[in-house]
mmCIF file of C-alpha atoms in Angstrom:
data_model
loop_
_atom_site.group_PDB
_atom_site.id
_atom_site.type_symbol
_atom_site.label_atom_id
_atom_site.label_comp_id
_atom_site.label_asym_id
_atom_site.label_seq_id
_atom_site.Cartn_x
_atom_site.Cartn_y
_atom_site.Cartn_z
ATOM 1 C CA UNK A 1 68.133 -127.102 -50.170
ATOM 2 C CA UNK A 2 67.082 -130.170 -47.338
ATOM 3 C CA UNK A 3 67.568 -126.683 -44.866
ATOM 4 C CA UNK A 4 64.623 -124.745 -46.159
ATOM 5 C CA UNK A 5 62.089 -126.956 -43.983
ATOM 6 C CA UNK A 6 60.409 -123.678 -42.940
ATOM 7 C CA UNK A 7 56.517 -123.545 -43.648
ATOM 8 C CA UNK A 8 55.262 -121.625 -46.348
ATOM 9 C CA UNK A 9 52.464 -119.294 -45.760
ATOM 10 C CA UNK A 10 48.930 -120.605 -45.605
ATOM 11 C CA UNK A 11 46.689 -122.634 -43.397
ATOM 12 C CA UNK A 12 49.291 -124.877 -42.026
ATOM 13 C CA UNK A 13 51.657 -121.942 -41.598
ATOM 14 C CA UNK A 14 49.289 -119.433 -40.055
ATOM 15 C CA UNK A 15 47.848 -122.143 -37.101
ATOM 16 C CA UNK A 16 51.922 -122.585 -36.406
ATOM 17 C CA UNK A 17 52.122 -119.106 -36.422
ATOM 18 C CA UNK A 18 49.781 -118.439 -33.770
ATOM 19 C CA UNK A 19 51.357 -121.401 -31.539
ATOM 20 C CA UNK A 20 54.591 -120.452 -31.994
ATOM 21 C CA UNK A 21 55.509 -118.589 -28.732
ATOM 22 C CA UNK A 22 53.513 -121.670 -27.002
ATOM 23 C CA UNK A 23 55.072 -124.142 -29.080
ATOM 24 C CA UNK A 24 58.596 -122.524 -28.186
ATOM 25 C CA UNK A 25 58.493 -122.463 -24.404
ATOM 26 C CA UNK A 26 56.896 -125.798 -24.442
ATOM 27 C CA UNK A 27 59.382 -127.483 -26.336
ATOM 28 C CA UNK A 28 62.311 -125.860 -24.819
ATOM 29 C CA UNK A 29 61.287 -126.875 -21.036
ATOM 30 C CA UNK A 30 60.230 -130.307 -22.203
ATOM 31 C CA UNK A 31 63.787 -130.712 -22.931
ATOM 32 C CA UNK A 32 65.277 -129.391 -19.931
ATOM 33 C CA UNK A 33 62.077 -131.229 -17.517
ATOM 34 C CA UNK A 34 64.416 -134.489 -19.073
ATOM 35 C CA UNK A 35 67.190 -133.418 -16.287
ATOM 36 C CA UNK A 36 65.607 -131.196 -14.437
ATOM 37 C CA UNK A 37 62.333 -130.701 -12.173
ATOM 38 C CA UNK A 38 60.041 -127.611 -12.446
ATOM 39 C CA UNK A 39 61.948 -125.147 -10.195
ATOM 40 C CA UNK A 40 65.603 -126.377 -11.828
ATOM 41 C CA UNK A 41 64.153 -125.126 -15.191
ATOM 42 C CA UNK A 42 64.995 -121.771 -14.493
ATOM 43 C CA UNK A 43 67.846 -121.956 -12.400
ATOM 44 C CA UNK A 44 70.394 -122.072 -14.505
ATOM 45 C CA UNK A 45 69.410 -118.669 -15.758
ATOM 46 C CA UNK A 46 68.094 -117.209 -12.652
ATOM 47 C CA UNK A 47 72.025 -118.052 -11.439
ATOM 48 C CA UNK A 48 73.756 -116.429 -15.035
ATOM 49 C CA UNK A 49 71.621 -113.265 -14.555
ATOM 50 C CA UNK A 50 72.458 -113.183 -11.158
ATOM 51 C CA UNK A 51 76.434 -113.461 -11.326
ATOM 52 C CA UNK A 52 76.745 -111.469 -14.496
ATOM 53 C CA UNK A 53 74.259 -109.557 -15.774
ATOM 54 C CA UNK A 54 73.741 -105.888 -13.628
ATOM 55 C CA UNK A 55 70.751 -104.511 -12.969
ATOM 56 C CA UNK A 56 70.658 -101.820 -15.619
ATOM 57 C CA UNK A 57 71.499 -105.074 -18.221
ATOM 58 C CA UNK A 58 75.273 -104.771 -18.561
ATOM 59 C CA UNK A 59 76.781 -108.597 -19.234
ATOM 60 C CA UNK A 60 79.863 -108.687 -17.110
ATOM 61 C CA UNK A 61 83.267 -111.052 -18.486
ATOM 62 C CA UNK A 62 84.308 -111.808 -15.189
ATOM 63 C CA UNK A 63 87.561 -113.612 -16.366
ATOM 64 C CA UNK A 64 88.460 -110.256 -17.978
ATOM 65 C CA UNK A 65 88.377 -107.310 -15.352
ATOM 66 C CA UNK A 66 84.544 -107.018 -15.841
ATOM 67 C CA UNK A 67 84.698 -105.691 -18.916
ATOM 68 C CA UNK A 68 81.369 -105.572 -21.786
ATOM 69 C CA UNK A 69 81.249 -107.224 -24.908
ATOM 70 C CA UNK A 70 78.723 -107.294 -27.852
ATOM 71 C CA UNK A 71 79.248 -111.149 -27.445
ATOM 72 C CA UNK A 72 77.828 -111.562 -24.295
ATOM 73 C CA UNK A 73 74.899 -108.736 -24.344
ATOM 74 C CA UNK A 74 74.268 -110.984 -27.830
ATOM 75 C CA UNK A 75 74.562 -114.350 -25.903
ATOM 76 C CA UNK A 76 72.505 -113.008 -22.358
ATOM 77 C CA UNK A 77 69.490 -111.729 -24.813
ATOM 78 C CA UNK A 78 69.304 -114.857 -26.168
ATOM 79 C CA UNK A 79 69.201 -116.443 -22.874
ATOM 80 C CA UNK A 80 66.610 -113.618 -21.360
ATOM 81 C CA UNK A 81 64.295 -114.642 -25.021
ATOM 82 C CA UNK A 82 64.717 -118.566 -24.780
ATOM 83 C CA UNK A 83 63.584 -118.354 -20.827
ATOM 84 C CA UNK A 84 61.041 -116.210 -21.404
ATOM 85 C CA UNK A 85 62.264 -112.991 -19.503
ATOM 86 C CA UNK A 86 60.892 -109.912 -21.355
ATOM 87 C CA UNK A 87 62.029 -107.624 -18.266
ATOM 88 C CA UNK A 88 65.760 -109.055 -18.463
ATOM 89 C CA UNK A 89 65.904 -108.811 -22.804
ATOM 90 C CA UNK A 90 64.388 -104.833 -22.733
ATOM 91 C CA UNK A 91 66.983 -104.003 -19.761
ATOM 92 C CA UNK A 92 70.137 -105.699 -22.141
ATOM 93 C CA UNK A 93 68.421 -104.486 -25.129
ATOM 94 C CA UNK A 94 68.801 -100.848 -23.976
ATOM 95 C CA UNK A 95 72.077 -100.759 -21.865
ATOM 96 C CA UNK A 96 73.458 -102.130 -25.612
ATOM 97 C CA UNK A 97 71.691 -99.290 -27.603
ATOM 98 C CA UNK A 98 72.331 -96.551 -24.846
ATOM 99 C CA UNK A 99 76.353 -97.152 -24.817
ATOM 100 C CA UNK A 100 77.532 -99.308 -27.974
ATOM 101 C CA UNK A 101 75.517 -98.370 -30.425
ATOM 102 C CA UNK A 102 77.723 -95.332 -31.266
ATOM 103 C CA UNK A 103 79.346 -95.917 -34.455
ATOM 104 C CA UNK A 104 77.205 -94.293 -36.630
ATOM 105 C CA UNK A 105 77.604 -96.963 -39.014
ATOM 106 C CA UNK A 106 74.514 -99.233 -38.067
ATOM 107 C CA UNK A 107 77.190 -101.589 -36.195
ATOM 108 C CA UNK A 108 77.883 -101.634 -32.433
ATOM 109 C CA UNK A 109 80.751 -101.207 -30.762
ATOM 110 C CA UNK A 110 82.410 -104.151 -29.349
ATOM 111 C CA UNK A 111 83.915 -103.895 -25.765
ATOM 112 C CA UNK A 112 82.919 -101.242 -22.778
ATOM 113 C CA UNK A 113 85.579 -100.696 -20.107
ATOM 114 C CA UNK A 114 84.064 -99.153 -17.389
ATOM 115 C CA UNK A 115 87.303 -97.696 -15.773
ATOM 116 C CA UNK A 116 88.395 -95.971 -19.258
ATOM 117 C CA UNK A 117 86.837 -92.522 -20.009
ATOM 118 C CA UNK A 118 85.145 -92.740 -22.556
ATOM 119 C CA UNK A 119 83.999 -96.305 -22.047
ATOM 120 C CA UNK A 120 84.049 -97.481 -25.478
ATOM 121 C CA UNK A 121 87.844 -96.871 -26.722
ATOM 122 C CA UNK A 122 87.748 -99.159 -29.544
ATOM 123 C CA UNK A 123 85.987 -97.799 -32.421
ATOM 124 C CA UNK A 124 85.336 -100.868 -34.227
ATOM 125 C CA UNK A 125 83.142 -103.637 -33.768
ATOM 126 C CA UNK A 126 83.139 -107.540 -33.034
ATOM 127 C CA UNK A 127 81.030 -109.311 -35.628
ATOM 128 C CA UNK A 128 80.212 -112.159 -33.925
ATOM 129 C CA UNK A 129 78.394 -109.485 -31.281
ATOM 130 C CA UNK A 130 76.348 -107.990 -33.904
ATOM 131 C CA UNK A 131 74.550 -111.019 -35.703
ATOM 132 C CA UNK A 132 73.910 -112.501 -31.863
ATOM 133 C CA UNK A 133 72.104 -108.782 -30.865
ATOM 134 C CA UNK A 134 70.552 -109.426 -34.396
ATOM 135 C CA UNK A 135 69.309 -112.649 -34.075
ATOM 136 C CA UNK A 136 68.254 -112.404 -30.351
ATOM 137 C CA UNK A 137 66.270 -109.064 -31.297
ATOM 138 C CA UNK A 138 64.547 -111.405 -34.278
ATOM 139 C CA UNK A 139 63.365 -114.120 -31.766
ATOM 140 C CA UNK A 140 62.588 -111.494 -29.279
ATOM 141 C CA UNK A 141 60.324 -109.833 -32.009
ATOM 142 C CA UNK A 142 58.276 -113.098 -33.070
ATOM 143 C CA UNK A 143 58.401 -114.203 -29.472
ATOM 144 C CA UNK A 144 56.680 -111.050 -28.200
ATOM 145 C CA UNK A 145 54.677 -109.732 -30.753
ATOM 146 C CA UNK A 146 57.434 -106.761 -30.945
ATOM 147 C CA UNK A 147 57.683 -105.256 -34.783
ATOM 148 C CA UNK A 148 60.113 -102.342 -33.650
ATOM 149 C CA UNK A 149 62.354 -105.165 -32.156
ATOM 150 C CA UNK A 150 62.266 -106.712 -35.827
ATOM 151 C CA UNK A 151 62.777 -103.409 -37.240
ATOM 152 C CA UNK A 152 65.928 -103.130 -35.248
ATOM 153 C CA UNK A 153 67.291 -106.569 -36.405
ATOM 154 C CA UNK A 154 66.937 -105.796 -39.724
ATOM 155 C CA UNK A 155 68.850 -102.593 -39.379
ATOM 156 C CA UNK A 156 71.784 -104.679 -38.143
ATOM 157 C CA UNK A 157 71.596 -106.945 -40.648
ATOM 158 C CA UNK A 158 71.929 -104.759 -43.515
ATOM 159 C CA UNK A 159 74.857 -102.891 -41.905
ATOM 160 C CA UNK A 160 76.296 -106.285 -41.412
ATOM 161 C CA UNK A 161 75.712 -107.073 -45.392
ATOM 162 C CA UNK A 162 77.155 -103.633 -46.035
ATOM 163 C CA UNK A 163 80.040 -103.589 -44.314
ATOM 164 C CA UNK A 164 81.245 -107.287 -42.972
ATOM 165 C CA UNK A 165 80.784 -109.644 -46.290
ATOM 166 C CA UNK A 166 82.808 -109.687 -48.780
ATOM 167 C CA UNK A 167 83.820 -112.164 -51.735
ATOM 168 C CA UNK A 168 87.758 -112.766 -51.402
ATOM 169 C CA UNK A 169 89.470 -116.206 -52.507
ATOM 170 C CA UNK A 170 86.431 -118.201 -53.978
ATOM 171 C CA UNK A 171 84.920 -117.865 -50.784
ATOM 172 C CA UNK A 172 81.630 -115.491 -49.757
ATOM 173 C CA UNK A 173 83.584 -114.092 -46.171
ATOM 174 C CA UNK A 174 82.306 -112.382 -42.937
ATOM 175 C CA UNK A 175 84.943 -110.625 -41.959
ATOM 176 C CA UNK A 176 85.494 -110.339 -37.902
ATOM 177 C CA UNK A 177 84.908 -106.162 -38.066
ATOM 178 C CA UNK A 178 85.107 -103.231 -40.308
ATOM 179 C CA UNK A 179 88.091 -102.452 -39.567
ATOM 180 C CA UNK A 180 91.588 -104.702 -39.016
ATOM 181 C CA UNK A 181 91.371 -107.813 -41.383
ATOM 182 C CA UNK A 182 91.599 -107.086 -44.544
ATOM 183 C CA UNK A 183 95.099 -106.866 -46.480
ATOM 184 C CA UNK A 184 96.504 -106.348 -49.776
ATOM 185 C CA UNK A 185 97.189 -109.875 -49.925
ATOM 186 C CA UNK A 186 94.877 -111.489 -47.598
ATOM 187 C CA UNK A 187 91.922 -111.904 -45.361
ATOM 188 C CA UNK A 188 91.849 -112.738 -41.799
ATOM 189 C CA UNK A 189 88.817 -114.743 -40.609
ATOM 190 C CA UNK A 190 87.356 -116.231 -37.122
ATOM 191 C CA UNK A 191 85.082 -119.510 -38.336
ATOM 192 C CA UNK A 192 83.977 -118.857 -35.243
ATOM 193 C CA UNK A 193 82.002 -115.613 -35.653
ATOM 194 C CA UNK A 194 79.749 -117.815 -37.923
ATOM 195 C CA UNK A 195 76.650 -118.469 -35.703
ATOM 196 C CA UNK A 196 75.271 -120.880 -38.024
ATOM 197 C CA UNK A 197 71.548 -121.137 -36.475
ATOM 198 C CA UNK A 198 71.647 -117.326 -36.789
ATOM 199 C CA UNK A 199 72.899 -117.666 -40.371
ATOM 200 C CA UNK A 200 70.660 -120.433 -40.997
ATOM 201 C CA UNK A 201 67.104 -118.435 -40.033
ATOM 202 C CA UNK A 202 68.582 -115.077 -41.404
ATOM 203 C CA UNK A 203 68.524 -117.302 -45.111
ATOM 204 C CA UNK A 204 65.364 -118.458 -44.283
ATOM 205 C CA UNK A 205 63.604 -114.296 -43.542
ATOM 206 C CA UNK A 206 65.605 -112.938 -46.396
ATOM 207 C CA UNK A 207 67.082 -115.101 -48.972
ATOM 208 C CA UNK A 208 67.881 -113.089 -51.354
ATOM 209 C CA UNK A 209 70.605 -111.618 -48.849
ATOM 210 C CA UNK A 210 73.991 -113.100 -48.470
ATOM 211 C CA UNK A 211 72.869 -115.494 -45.627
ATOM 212 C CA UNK A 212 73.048 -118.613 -47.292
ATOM 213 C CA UNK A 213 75.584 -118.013 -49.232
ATOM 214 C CA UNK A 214 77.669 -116.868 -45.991
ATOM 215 C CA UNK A 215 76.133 -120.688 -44.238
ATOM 216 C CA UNK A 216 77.702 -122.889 -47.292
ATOM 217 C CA UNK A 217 80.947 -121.344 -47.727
ATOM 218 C CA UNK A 218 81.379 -121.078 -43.713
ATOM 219 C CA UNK A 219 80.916 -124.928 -44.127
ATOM 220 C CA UNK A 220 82.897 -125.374 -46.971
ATOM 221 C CA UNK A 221 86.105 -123.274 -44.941
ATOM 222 C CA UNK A 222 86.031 -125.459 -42.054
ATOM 223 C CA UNK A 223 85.730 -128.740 -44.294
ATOM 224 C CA UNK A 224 89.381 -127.260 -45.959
ATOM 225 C CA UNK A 225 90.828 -125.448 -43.130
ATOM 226 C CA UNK A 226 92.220 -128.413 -41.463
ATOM 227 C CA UNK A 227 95.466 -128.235 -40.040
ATOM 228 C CA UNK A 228 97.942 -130.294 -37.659
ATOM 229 C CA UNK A 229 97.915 -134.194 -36.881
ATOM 230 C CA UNK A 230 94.239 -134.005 -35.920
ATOM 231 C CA UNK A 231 93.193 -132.247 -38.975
ATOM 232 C CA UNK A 232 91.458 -129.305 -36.510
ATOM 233 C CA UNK A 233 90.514 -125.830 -37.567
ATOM 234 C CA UNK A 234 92.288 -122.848 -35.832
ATOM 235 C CA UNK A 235 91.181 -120.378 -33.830
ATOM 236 C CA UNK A 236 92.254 -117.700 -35.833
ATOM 237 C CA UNK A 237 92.621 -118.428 -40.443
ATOM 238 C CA UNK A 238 94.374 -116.592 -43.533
ATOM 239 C CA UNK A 239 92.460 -116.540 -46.914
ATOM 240 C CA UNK A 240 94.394 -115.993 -49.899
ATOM 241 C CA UNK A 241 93.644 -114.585 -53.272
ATOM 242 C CA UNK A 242 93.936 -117.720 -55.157
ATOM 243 C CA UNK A 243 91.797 -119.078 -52.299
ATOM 244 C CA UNK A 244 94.770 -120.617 -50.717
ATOM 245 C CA UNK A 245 94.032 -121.057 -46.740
ATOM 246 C CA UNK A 246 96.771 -121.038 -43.631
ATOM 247 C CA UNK A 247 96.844 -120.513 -39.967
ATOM 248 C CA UNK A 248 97.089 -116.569 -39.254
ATOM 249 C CA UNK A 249 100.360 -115.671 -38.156
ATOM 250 C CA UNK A 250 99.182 -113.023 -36.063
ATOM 251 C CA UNK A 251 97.632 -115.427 -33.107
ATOM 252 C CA UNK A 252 98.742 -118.546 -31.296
ATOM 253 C CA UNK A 253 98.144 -120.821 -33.924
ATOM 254 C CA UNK A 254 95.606 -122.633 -32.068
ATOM 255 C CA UNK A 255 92.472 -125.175 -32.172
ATOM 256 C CA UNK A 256 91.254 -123.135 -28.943
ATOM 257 C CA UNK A 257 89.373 -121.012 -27.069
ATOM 258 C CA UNK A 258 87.642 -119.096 -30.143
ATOM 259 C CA UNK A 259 87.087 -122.176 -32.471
ATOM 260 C CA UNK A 260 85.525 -124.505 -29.250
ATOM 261 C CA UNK A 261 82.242 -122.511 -30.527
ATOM 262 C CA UNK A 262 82.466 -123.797 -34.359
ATOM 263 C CA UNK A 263 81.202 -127.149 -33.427
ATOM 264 C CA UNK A 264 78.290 -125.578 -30.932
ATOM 265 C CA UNK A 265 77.368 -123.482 -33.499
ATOM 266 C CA UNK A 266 77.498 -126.229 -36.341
ATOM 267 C CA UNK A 267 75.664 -128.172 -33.641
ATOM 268 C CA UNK A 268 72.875 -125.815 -32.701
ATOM 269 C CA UNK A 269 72.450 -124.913 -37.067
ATOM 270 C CA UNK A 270 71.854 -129.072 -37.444
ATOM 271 C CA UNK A 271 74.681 -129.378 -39.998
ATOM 272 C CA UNK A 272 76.834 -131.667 -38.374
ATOM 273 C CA UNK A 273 77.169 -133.710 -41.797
ATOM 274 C CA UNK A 274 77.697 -130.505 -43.966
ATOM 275 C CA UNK A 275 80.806 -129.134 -41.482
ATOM 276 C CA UNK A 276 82.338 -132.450 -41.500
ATOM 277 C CA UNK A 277 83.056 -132.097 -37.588
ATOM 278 C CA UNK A 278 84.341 -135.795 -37.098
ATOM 279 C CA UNK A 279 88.153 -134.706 -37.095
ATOM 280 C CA UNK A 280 86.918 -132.459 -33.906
ATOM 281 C CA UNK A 281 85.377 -135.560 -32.328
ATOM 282 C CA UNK A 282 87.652 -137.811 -33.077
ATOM 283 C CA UNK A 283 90.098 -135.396 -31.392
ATOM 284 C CA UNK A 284 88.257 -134.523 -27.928
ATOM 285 C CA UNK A 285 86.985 -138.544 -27.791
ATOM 286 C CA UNK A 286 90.552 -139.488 -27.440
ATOM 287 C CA UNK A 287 91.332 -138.282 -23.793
ATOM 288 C CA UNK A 288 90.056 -142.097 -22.775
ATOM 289 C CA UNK A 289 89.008 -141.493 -18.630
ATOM 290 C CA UNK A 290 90.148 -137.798 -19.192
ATOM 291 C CA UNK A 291 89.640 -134.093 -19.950
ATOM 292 C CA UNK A 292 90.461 -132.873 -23.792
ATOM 293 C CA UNK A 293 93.456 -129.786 -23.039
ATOM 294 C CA UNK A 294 92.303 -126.560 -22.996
ATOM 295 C CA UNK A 295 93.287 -126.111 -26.852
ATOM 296 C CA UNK A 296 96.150 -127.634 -29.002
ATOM 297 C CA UNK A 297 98.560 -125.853 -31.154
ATOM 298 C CA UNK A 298 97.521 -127.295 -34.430
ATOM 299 C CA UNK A 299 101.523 -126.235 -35.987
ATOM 300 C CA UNK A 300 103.612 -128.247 -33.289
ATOM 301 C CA UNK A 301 100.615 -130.137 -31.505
ATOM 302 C CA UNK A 302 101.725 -128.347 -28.065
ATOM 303 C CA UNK A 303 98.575 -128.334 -25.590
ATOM 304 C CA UNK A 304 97.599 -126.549 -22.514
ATOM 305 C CA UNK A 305 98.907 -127.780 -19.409
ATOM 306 C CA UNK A 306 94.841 -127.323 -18.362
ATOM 307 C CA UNK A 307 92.006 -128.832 -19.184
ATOM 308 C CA UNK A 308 88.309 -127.904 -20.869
ATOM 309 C CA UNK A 309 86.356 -125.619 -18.729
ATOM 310 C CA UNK A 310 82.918 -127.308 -17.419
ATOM 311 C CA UNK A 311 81.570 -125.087 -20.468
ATOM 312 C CA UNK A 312 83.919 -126.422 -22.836
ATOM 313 C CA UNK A 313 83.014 -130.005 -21.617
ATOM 314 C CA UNK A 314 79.449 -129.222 -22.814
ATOM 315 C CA UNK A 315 79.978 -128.534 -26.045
ATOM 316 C CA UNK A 316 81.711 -131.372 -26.368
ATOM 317 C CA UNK A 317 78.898 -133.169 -24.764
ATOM 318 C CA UNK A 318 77.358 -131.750 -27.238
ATOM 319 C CA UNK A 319 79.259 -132.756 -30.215
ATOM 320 C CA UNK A 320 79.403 -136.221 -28.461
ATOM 321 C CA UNK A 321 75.925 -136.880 -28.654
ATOM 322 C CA UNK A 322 75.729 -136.877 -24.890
ATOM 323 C CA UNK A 323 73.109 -134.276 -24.043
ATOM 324 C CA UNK A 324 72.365 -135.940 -20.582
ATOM 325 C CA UNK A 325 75.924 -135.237 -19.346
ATOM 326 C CA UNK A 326 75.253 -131.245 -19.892
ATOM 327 C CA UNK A 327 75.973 -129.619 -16.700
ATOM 328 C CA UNK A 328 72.700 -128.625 -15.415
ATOM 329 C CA UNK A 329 73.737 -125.780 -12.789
ATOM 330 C CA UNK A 330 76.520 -122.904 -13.029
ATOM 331 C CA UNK A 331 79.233 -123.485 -10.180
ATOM 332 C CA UNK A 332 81.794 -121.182 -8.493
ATOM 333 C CA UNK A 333 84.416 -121.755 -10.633
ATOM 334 C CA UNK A 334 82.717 -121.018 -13.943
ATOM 335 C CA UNK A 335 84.109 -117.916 -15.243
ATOM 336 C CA UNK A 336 81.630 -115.973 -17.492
ATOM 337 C CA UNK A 337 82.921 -117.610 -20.697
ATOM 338 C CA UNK A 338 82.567 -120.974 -19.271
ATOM 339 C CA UNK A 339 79.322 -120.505 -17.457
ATOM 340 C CA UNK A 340 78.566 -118.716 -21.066
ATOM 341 C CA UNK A 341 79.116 -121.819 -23.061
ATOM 342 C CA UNK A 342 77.009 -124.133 -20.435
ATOM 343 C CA UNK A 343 73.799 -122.206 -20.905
ATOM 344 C CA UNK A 344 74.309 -122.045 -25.133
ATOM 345 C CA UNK A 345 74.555 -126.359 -24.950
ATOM 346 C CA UNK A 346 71.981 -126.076 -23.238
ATOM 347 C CA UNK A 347 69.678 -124.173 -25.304
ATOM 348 C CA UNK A 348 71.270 -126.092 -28.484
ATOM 349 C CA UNK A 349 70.197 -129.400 -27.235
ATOM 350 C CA UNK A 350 67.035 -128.510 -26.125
ATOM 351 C CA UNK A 351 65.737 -125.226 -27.890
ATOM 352 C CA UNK A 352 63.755 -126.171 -31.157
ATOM 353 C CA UNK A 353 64.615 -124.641 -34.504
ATOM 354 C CA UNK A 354 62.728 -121.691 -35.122
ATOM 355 C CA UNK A 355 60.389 -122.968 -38.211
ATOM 356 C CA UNK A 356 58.071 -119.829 -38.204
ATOM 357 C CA UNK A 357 59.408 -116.729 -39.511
ATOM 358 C CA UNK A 358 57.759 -115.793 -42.397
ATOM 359 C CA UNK A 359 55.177 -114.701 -39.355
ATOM 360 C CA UNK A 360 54.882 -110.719 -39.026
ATOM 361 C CA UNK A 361 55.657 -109.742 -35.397
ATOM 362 C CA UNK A 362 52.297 -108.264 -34.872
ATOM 363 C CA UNK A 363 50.217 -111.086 -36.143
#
């Protein structure tokens, strides 16, 4: 497969090896230097941490009464291993393992409401959450020299292959949590709990798992779940026995606020051509001296009566080509979602494929 462009083990692999962390900073801020000076390099996270991360490395969704997510602890240790912050990642590492990782089934919780006793009233996780913790605790293990953080990735991995895949309709599935989307009749899926680049590496450590398998048929969903005049993906999809695919009926049926993160994920994997995104930039291309809506209602082609966020404009900067026109600071207004979806452009423009896993964190 043309995505297997990993090195191999030997002399060529074992120099990279011993770059890599080097490699990765350098790389990453060579990027960013392109729109930003020295001491605008770390801003950007310097201003995330400070709005919505606490001190004891709880990720706050400010546009939803400050509640926790496995999404955002997933997204903010990503952000804490990318800039370098060890302090940050070990303070989000353990707030996550401290009060989410209670299910006793290798998965983590998804949502913490701190006015509910007990926090954690849902006991079911968010998919999505759990490959982002085990993906971020992966980097953070090569990154550092950190085996126990690798040891904890894999852990999550194999509850994820145990519990969250399964083969339904012709298609290999992730299914959105344990518990909740799985009928007699049907599967419910979120294309965008697929974090491709996570998918993509996972293939690359372990490929005789699922990974790849999960990576083609994600692709090979959004290339047939196309729906409305614009041909978009929904937020929110039904998979039938006989493989069969509709909008859920259970959600707005909506190209929206979940599926905005398909194409950054596609994006940030490199497999633009294999998703087949162009029906999503034809789409957000055609607001000509405007802002795309908000999200369109891909049964009656409805829209919001508001625009993209400044996070949703990014990835679709993204998408676009159009890295220069990334926002390069976090303003007022951003919410943590938005502000959320500035910093991963950012990081998928900019941050290099990992090419060095088959290294052993303690090499």
């Amino acid at each position: 497969m043309d995505m297997m462009m990993y090195p191999r083990p030997g002399k060529v692999g074992l120099l990279a090896r011993r770059c890599w962390p080097v490699l990765l900073c350098l790389t990453l801020f060579a990027g960013l230097a392109a729109t930003a000076g020295a001491e605008e390099r770390y801003s950007i996270w310097h201003d995330y941490a400070a709005r919505f991360i606490t001190d004891e490395g709880r990720v706050l969704d400010t546009g939803n009464h400050g509640v926790t997510h496995t999404e955002g602890q997933g997204w903010a240790m990503l952000f804490a291993e990318a800039f370098d912050d060890r302090a940050r990642f070990d303070a989000l590492w353990s707030w996550t393992e401290a009060n989410l990782d209670v299910l006793g089934s290798g998965l983590l919780a998804w949502r913490y409401q701190p006015e509910q006793t007990p926090p954690v009233q849902d006991l079911n996780n968010a998919t999505d959450g759990d490959l982002l913790i085990a993906w971020a605790l992966h980097r953070a293990a090569y990154k550092w020299r950190e085996p126990e953080y690798e040891h904890l990735s894999i852990r999550l991995r194999q509850a994820i292959q145990r519990h969250l895949i399964r083969d339904y309709g012709g298609y290999t599935l992730l299914l959105p949590a344990r518990d909740g989307f799985v009928r007699d009749d049907r599967v419910t899926v979120n294309l965008s709990y697929w974090v491709m680049p996570a998918l993509r590496e996972f293939a690359t450590v372990d490929p005789d798992g699922p990974w790849l398998r999960l990576l083609l048929d994600g692709e090979r969903l959004l290339r047939n779940a196309r729906f409305g005049d614009h041909d978009l993906p929904p937020d929110w999809l039904t998979v039938h026995q006989d493989g069969t695919l509709e909008v859920a009926q259970d959600w707005p049926p909506r190209f929206g606020f979940e599926a905005i993160r398909v194409p950054l994920y596609v994006v940030w994997a490199g497999r633009e051509d294999e998703a087949k995104l162009d029906p999503i930039r034809a789409y957000w291309q055609s607001p000509v001296g405007g802002k795309p809506a908000a999200w369109i209602n891909v049964v009656n082609g409805e829209t919001a009566e508001y625009p993209l966020s400044r996070g949703g404009m990014a990835v679709r900067s993204l998408l676009l080509g159009m890295p220069g026109k990334l926002p390069e600071q976090i303003h007022p207004e951003d919410d943590y979602y938005s502000a959320s979806l500035l910093v991963l452009s950012m990081l998928a423009a900019f941050l290099p494929e990992p090419t060095l896993s088959q290294a052993t964190p303690n090499q």
